[in-house]
PDB file of C-alpha atoms in Angstrom:
ATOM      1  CA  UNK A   1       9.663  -6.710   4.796  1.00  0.00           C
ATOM      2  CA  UNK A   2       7.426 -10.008   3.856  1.00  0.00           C
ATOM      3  CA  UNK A   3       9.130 -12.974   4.969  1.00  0.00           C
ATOM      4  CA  UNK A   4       8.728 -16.894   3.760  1.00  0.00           C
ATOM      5  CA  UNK A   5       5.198 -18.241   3.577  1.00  0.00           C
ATOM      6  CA  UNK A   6       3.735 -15.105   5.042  1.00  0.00           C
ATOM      7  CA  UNK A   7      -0.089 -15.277   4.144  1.00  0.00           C
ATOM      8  CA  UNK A   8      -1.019 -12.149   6.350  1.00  0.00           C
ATOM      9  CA  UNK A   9       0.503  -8.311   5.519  1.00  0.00           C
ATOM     10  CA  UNK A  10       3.273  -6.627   6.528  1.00  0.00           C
ATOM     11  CA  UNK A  11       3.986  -4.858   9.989  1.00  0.00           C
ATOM     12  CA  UNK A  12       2.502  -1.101   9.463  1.00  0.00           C
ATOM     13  CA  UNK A  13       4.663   1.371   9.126  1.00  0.00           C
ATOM     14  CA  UNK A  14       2.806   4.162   8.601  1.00  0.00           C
ATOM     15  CA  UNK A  15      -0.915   5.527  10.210  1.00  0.00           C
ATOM     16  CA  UNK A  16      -2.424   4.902   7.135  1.00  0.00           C
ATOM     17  CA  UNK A  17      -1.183   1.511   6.608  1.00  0.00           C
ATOM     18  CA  UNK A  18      -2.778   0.781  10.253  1.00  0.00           C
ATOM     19  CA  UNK A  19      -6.291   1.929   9.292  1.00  0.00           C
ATOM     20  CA  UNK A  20      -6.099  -0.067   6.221  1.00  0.00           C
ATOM     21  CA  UNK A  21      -5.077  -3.270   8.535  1.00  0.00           C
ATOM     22  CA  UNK A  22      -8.208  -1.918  11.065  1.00  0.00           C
ATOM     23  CA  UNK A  23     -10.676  -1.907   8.213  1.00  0.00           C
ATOM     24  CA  UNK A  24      -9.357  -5.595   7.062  1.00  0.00           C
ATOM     25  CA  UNK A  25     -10.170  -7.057  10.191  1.00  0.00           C
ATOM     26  CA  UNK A  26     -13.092  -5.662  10.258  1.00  0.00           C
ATOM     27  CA  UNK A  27     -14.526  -6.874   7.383  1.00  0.00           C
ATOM     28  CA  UNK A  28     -13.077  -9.773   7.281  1.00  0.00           C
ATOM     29  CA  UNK A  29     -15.057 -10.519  10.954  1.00  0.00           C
ATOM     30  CA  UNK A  30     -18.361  -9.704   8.802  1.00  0.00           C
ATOM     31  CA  UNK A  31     -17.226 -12.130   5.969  1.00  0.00           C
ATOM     32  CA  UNK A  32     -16.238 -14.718   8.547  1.00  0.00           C
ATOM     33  CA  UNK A  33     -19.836 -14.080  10.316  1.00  0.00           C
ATOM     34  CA  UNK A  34     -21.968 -14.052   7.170  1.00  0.00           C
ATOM     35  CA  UNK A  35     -20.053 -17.576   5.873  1.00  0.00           C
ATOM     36  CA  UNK A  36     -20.742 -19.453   9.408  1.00  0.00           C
ATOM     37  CA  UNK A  37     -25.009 -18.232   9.183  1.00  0.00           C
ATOM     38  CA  UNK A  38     -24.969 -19.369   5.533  1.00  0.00           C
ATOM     39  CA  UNK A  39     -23.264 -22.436   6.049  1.00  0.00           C
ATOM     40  CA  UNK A  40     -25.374 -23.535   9.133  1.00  0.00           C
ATOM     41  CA  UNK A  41     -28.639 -23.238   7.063  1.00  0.00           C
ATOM     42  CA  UNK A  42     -27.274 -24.751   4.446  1.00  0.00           C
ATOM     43  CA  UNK A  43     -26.337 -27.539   7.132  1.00  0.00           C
ATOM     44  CA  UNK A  44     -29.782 -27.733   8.559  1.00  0.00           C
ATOM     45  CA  UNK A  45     -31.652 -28.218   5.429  1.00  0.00           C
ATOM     46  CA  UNK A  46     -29.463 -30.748   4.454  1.00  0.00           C
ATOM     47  CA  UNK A  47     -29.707 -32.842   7.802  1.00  0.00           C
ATOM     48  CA  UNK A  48     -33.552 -32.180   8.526  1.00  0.00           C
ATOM     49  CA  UNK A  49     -36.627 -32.847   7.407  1.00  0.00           C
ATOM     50  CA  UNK A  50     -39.081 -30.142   8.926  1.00  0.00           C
ATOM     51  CA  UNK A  51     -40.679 -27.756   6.965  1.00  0.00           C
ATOM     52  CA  UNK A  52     -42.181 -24.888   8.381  1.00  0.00           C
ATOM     53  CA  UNK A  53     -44.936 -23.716   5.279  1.00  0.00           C
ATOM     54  CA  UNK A  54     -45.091 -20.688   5.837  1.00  0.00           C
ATOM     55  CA  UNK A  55     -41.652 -19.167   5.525  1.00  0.00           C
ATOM     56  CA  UNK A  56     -41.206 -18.668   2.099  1.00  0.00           C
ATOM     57  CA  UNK A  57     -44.351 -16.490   2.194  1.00  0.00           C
ATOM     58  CA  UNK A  58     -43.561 -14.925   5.308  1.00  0.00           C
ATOM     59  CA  UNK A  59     -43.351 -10.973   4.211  1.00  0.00           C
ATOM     60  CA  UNK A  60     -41.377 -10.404   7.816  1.00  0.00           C
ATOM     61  CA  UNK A  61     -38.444 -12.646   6.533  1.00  0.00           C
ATOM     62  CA  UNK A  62     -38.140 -10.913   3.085  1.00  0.00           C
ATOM     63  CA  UNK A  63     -38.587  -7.552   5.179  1.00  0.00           C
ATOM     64  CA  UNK A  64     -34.943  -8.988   7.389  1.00  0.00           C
ATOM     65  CA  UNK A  65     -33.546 -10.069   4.534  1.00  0.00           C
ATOM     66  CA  UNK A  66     -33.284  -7.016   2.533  1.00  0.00           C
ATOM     67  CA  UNK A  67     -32.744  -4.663   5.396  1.00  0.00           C
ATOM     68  CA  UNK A  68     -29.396  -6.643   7.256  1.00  0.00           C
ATOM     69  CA  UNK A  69     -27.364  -6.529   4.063  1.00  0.00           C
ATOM     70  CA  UNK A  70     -28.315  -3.108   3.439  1.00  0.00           C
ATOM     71  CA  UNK A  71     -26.975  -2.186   7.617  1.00  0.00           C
ATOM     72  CA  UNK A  72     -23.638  -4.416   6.662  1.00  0.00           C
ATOM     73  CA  UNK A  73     -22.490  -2.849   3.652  1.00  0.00           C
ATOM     74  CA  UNK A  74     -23.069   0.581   5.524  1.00  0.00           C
ATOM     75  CA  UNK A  75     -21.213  -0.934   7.659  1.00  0.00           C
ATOM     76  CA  UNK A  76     -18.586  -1.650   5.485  1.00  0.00           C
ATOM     77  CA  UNK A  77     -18.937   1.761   3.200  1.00  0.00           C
ATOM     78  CA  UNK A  78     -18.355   4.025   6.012  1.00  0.00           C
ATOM     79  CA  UNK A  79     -15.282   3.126   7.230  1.00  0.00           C
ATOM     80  CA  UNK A  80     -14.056   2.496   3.649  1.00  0.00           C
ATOM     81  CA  UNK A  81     -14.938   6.161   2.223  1.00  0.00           C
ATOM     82  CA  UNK A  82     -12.918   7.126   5.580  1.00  0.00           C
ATOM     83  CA  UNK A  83      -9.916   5.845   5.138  1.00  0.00           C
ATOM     84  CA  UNK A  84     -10.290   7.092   1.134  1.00  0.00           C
ATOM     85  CA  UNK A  85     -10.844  10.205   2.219  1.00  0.00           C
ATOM     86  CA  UNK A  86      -7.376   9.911   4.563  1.00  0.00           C
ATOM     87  CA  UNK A  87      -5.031   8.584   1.830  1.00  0.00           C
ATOM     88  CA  UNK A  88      -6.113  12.002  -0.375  1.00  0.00           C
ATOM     89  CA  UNK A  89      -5.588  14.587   2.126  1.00  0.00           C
ATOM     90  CA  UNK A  90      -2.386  16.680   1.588  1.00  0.00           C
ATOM     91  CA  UNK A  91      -1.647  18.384   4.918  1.00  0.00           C
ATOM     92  CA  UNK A  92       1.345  20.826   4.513  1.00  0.00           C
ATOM     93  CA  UNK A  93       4.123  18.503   3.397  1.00  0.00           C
ATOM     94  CA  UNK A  94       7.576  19.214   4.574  1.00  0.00           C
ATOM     95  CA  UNK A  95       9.160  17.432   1.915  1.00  0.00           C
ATOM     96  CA  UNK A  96       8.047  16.617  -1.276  1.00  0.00           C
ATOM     97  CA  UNK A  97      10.044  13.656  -3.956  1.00  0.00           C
ATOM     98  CA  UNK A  98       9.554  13.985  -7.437  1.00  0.00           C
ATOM     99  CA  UNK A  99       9.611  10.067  -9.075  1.00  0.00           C
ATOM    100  CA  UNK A 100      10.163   9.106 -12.446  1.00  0.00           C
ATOM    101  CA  UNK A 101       9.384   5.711 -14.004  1.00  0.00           C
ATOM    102  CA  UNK A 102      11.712   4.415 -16.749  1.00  0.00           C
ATOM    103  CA  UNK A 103      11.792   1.180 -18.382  1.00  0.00           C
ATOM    104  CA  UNK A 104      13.305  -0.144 -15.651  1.00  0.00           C
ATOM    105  CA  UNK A 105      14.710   1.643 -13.141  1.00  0.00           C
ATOM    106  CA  UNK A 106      13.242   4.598 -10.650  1.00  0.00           C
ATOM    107  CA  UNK A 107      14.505   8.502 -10.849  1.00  0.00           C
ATOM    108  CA  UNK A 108      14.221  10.635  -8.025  1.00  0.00           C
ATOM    109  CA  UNK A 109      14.131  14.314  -7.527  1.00  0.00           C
ATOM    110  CA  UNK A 110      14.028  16.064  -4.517  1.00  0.00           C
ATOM    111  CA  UNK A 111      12.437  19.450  -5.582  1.00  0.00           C
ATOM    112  CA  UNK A 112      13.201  21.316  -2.176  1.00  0.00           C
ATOM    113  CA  UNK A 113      17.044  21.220  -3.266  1.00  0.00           C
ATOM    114  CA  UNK A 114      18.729  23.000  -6.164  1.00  0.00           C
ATOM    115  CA  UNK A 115      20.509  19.774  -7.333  1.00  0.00           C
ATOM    116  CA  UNK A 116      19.653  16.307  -5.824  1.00  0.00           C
ATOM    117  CA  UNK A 117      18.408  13.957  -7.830  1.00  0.00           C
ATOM    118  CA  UNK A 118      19.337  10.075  -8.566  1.00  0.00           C
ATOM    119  CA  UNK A 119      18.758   7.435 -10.259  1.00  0.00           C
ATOM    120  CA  UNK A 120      17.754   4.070  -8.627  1.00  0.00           C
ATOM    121  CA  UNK A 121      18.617   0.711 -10.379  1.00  0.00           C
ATOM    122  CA  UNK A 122      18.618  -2.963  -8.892  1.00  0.00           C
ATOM    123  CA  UNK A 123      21.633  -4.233  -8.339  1.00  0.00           C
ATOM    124  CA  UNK A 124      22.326  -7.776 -10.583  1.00  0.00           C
ATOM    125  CA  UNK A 125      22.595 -10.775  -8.314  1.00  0.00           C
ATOM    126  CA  UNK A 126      26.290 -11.131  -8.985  1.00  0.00           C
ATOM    127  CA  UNK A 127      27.333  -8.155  -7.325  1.00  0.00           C
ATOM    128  CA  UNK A 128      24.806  -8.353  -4.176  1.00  0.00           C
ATOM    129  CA  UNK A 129      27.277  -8.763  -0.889  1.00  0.00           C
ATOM    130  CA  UNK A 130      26.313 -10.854   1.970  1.00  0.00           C
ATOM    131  CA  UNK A 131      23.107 -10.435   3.133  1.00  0.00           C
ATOM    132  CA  UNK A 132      21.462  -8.253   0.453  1.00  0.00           C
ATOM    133  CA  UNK A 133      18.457  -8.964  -1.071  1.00  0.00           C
ATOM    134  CA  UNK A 134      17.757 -10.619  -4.122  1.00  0.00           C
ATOM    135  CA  UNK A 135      16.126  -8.876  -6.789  1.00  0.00           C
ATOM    136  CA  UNK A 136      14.997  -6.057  -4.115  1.00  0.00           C
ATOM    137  CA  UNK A 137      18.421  -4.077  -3.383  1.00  0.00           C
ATOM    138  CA  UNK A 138      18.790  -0.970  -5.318  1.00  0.00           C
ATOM    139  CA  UNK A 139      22.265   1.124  -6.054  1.00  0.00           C
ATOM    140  CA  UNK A 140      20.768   4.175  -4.801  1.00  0.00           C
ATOM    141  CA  UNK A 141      18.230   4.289  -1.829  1.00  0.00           C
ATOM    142  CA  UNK A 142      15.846   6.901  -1.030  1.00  0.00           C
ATOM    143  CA  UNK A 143      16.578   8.589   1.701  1.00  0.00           C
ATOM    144  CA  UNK A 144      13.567  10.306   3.898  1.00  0.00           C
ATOM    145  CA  UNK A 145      12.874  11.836   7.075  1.00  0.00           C
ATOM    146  CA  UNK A 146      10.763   9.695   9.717  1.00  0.00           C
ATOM    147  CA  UNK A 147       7.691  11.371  11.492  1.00  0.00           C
ATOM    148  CA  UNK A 148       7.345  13.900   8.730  1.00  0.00           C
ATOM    149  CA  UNK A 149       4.488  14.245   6.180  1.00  0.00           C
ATOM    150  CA  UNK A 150       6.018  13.767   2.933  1.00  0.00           C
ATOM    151  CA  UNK A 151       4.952  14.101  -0.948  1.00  0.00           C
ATOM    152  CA  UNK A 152       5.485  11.981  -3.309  1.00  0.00           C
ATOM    153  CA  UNK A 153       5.211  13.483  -7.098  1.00  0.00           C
ATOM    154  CA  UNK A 154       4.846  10.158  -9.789  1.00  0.00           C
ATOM    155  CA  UNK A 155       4.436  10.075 -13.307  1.00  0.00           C
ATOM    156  CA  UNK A 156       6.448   7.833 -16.211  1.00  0.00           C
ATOM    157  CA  UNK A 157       8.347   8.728 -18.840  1.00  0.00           C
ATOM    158  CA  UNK A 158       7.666   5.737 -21.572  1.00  0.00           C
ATOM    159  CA  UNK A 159       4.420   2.874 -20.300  1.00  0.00           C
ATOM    160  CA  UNK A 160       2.637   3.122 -17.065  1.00  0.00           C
ATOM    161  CA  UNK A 161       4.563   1.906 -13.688  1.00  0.00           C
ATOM    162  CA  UNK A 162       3.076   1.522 -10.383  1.00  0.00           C
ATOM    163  CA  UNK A 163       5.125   3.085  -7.578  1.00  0.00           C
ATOM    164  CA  UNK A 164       4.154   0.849  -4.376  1.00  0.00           C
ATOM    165  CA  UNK A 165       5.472  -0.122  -1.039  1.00  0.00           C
ATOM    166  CA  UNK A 166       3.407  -2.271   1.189  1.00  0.00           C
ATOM    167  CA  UNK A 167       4.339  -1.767   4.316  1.00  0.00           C
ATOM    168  CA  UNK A 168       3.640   2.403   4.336  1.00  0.00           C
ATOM    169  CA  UNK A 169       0.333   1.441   2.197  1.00  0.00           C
ATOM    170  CA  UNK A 170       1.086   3.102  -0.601  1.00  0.00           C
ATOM    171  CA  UNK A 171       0.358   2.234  -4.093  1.00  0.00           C
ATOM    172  CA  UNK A 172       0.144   5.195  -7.052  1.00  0.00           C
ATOM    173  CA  UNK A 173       0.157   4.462 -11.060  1.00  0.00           C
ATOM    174  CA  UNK A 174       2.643   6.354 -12.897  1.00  0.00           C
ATOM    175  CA  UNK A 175       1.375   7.546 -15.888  1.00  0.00           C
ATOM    176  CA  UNK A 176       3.145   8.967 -18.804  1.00  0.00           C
ATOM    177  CA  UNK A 177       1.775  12.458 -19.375  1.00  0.00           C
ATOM    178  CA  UNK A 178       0.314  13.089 -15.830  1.00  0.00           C
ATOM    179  CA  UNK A 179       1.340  13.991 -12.467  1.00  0.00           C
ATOM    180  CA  UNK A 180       0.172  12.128  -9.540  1.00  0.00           C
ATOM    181  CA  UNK A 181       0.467  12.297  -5.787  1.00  0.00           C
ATOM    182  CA  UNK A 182       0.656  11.063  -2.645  1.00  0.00           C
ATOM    183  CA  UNK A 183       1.462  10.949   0.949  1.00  0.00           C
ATOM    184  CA  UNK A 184       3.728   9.469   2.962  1.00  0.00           C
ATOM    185  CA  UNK A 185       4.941   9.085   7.047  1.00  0.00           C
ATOM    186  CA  UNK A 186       6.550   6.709   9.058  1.00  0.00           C
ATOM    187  CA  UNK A 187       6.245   6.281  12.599  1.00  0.00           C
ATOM    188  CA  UNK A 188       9.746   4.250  13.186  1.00  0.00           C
ATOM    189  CA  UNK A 189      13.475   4.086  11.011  1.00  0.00           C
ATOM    190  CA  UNK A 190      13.908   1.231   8.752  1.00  0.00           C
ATOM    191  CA  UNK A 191      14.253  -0.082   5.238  1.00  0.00           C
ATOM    192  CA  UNK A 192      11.454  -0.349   3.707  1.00  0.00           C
ATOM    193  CA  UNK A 193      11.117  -2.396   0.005  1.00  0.00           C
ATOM    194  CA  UNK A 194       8.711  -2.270  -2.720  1.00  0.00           C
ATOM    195  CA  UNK A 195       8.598  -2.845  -6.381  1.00  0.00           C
ATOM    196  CA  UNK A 196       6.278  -2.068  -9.799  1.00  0.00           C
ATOM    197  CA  UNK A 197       3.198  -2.945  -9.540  1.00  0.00           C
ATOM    198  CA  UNK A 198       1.882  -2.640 -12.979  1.00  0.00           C
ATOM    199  CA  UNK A 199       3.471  -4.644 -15.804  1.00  0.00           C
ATOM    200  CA  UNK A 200       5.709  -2.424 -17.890  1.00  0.00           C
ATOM    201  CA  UNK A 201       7.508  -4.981 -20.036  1.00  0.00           C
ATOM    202  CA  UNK A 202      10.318  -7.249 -19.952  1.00  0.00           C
ATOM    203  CA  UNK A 203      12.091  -6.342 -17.141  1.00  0.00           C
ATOM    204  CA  UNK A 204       8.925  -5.637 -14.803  1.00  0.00           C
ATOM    205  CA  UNK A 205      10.455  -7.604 -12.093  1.00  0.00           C
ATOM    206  CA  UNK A 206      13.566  -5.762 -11.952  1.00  0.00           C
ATOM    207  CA  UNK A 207      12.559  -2.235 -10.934  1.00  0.00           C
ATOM    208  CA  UNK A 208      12.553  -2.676  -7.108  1.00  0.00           C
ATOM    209  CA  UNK A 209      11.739   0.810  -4.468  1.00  0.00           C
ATOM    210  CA  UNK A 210      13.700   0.953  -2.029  1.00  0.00           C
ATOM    211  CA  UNK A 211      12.876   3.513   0.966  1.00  0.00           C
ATOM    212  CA  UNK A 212      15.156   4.368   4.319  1.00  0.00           C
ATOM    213  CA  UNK A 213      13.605   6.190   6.544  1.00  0.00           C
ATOM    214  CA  UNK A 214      15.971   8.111   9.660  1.00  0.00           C
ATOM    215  CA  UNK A 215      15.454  11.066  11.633  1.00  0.00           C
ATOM    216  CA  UNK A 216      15.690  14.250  10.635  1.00  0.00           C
ATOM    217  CA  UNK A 217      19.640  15.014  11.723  1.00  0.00           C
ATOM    218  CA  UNK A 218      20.759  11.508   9.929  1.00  0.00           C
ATOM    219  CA  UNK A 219      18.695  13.050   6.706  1.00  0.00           C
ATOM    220  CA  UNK A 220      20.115  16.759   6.808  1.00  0.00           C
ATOM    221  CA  UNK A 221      23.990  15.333   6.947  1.00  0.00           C
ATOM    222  CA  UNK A 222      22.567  13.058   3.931  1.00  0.00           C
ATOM    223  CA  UNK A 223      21.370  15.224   2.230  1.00  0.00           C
ATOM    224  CA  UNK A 224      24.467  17.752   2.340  1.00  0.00           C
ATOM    225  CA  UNK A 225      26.962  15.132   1.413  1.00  0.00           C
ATOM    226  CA  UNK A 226      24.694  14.309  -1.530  1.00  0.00           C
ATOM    227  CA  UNK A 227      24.770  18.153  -3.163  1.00  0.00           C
TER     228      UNK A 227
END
């Protein structure tokens, strides 16, 4: 959960969410590094005169100059096509969540049951009790195991929704007309809050995800009293 004036992201939740925070510090040291050289030179030739003639002709400095971008974004592309290649892989889920986008609310489906399936709509800011969250609190939460690879099922049934929650790194289109999936685990218990994340009209703001994740024993008596 983001709190006030947070400028950095949220705690990781899940393994992929952690690689994705790796891979941001990473480049964001090669940034920082490539922003310091640049601005130095542009420092020195501001605050000296000497001229050495034969740089700009110098065949060794174009040689450098071509080849250490070309090592950096390598250095960048690896790791990146990595962690791609993690979000898509589907390793024998153990639970997979069928979700619907409406204009605007979530339905859920759990396809491994007969008959559970909700709807999820944001509760109004007059009926939120004491220390609910505004504009993020949801009448019916969705209820997942923790430490268990998961699959999530999107699509839409009107205009195209985004189904994303930061902190597990997860962020899929729903698309009217087509299925698509992805993968979820998290390491700890918790409540864990999203929202749309494409605009879908009106009410775009209003459509929040809402995600509790408890062990398995805590899901199977949840579960049960929900059939």
């Amino acid at each position: 959960m983001a709190y006030p004036m947070q400028l950095g992201f949220q705690d990781a939740t899940s393994p992929i969410m952690e690689e994705l925070l790796h891979f941001h510090d990473h480049t964001l040291m090669i940034v920082f590094l490539i922003s310091s050289l640049v601005l130095y030179i542009i420092s020195l030739m501001l605050t000296t005169k000497l001229t050495h003639t034969s740089t700009m002709d110098a065949q060794e400095v174009e040689t450098i100059w071509t080849i250490l971008p070309a090592i950096i974004l390598i250095m960048i592309a690896l790791p990146s096509l990595r962690i791609l290649y993690m979000m898509d892989e589907i390793n024998n889920p153990s639970l997979t969540v069928k979700t619907m986008g409406h204009q605007w609310y979530w339905s859920y489906e759990y396809t491994d049951y007969e008959d559970l399936s909700f709807d999820s709509y944001m509760i109004p800011t007059p009926e939120l009790k004491p220390g609910e969250l505004r504009l993020l609190e949801v009448d019916n939460r969705v209820v997942l195991p923790m430490e268990m690879t998961i699959r999530m099922l999107i699509s839409s049934e009107d205009v195209l929704h985004s189904w994303a929650v930061p902190s597990l790194g997860l962020k899929t289109d729903a698309i009217p007309g087509r299925l698509n999936q992805t993968t979820l685990m998290s390491t700890r218990p918790g409540l864990f809050y999203g929202q749309c994340s494409e605009i879908c009209g009106s009410n775009h703001s209003f459509m929040p995800i809402v995600l509790e994740l408890v062990p398995l024993k805590y899901f199977e008596k949840w579960s049960a009293s929900m059939l």
